[in-house]
Each structure stands twice: as structure tokens, then as C-alpha cells.
């Protein structure tokens, strides 16, 4: 039972971790890329995700 609980919690945590890492990476990309090019790169994936969220 303990293992089942850990597995379930691990999956949820993994999802959150992935989102946090993705957001962190995007912020780093913004800082590393600069500002002009980063905005264009960040806007593309953001738009795709926004559409997915609205669809849901």
C-alpha cells in the first residue's frame, strides 16, 4: 500500500516538476537570448499551450 501511494504521488509531482522546469527554462531562455528574439521564441509555445488550455 505504501508503494502504491508513493507511485501515485510521484506521478503528480513529476507533472508539476515538468511544468516548473519548463517555466524555469523559458525564463532562462529569455535572459540568455536577450529580449527581442526570446519574446518571439517564447510566444510560439505559449500560444500553442494557450489554445490547448482553452480547448479543455
PDB file of C-alpha atoms in Angstrom:
ATOM      1  CA  UNK A   1       0.000   0.000   0.000  1.00  0.00           C
ATOM      2  CA  UNK A   2       2.843   2.358   0.832  1.00  0.00           C
ATOM      3  CA  UNK A   3       4.364   1.798  -2.603  1.00  0.00           C
ATOM      4  CA  UNK A   4       1.046   2.456  -4.359  1.00  0.00           C
ATOM      5  CA  UNK A   5       0.662   5.750  -2.538  1.00  0.00           C
ATOM      6  CA  UNK A   6       4.217   6.791  -3.398  1.00  0.00           C
ATOM      7  CA  UNK A   7       3.674   5.915  -7.066  1.00  0.00           C
ATOM      8  CA  UNK A   8       0.502   7.986  -7.259  1.00  0.00           C
ATOM      9  CA  UNK A   9       2.103  10.951  -5.541  1.00  0.00           C
ATOM     10  CA  UNK A  10       5.251  10.617  -7.636  1.00  0.00           C
ATOM     11  CA  UNK A  11       3.272  10.898 -10.859  1.00  0.00           C
ATOM     12  CA  UNK A  12       1.543  14.092  -9.736  1.00  0.00           C
ATOM     13  CA  UNK A  13       4.834  15.545  -8.532  1.00  0.00           C
ATOM     14  CA  UNK A  14       6.501  14.620 -11.820  1.00  0.00           C
ATOM     15  CA  UNK A  15       3.884  16.584 -13.764  1.00  0.00           C
ATOM     16  CA  UNK A  16       4.317  19.631 -11.551  1.00  0.00           C
ATOM     17  CA  UNK A  17       8.100  19.311 -11.714  1.00  0.00           C
ATOM     18  CA  UNK A  18       7.994  19.193 -15.514  1.00  0.00           C
ATOM     19  CA  UNK A  19       5.857  22.336 -15.656  1.00  0.00           C
ATOM     20  CA  UNK A  20       8.086  24.161 -13.180  1.00  0.00           C
ATOM     21  CA  UNK A  21      11.220  23.116 -15.071  1.00  0.00           C
ATOM     22  CA  UNK A  22       9.676  24.145 -18.395  1.00  0.00           C
ATOM     23  CA  UNK A  23       8.728  27.556 -16.978  1.00  0.00           C
ATOM     24  CA  UNK A  24      12.174  27.979 -15.439  1.00  0.00           C
ATOM     25  CA  UNK A  25      13.826  27.040 -18.735  1.00  0.00           C
ATOM     26  CA  UNK A  26      11.692  29.576 -20.611  1.00  0.00           C
ATOM     27  CA  UNK A  27      12.700  32.294 -18.156  1.00  0.00           C
ATOM     28  CA  UNK A  28      16.355  31.332 -18.542  1.00  0.00           C
ATOM     29  CA  UNK A  29      15.984  31.349 -22.322  1.00  0.00           C
ATOM     30  CA  UNK A  30      14.538  34.855 -22.073  1.00  0.00           C
ATOM     31  CA  UNK A  31      17.513  36.024 -20.008  1.00  0.00           C
ATOM     32  CA  UNK A  32      20.078  34.190 -22.155  1.00  0.00           C
ATOM     33  CA  UNK A  33      18.584  35.070 -25.538  1.00  0.00           C
ATOM     34  CA  UNK A  34      18.185  38.704 -24.516  1.00  0.00           C
ATOM     35  CA  UNK A  35      14.710  40.142 -25.026  1.00  0.00           C
ATOM     36  CA  UNK A  36      13.705  40.626 -28.690  1.00  0.00           C
ATOM     37  CA  UNK A  37      14.391  37.136 -30.044  1.00  0.00           C
ATOM     38  CA  UNK A  38      13.352  35.488 -26.746  1.00  0.00           C
ATOM     39  CA  UNK A  39       9.901  37.058 -26.919  1.00  0.00           C
ATOM     40  CA  UNK A  40       9.334  35.583 -30.399  1.00  0.00           C
ATOM     41  CA  UNK A  41      10.561  32.144 -29.291  1.00  0.00           C
ATOM     42  CA  UNK A  42       8.515  32.266 -26.077  1.00  0.00           C
ATOM     43  CA  UNK A  43       5.360  33.490 -27.812  1.00  0.00           C
ATOM     44  CA  UNK A  44       5.163  30.482 -30.141  1.00  0.00           C
ATOM     45  CA  UNK A  45       4.979  27.735 -27.470  1.00  0.00           C
ATOM     46  CA  UNK A  46       2.883  29.945 -25.212  1.00  0.00           C
ATOM     47  CA  UNK A  47       0.270  30.407 -27.933  1.00  0.00           C
ATOM     48  CA  UNK A  48       0.139  26.654 -28.586  1.00  0.00           C
ATOM     49  CA  UNK A  49      -0.358  25.948 -24.867  1.00  0.00           C
ATOM     50  CA  UNK A  50      -2.975  28.680 -24.518  1.00  0.00           C
ATOM     51  CA  UNK A  51      -5.033  27.093 -27.326  1.00  0.00           C
ATOM     52  CA  UNK A  52      -4.759  23.688 -25.686  1.00  0.00           C
ATOM     53  CA  UNK A  53      -5.969  25.097 -22.367  1.00  0.00           C
ATOM     54  CA  UNK A  54      -8.917  26.875 -23.982  1.00  0.00           C
ATOM     55  CA  UNK A  55      -9.896  23.699 -25.818  1.00  0.00           C
ATOM     56  CA  UNK A  56     -10.045  21.912 -22.480  1.00  0.00           C
TER      57      UNK A  56
END
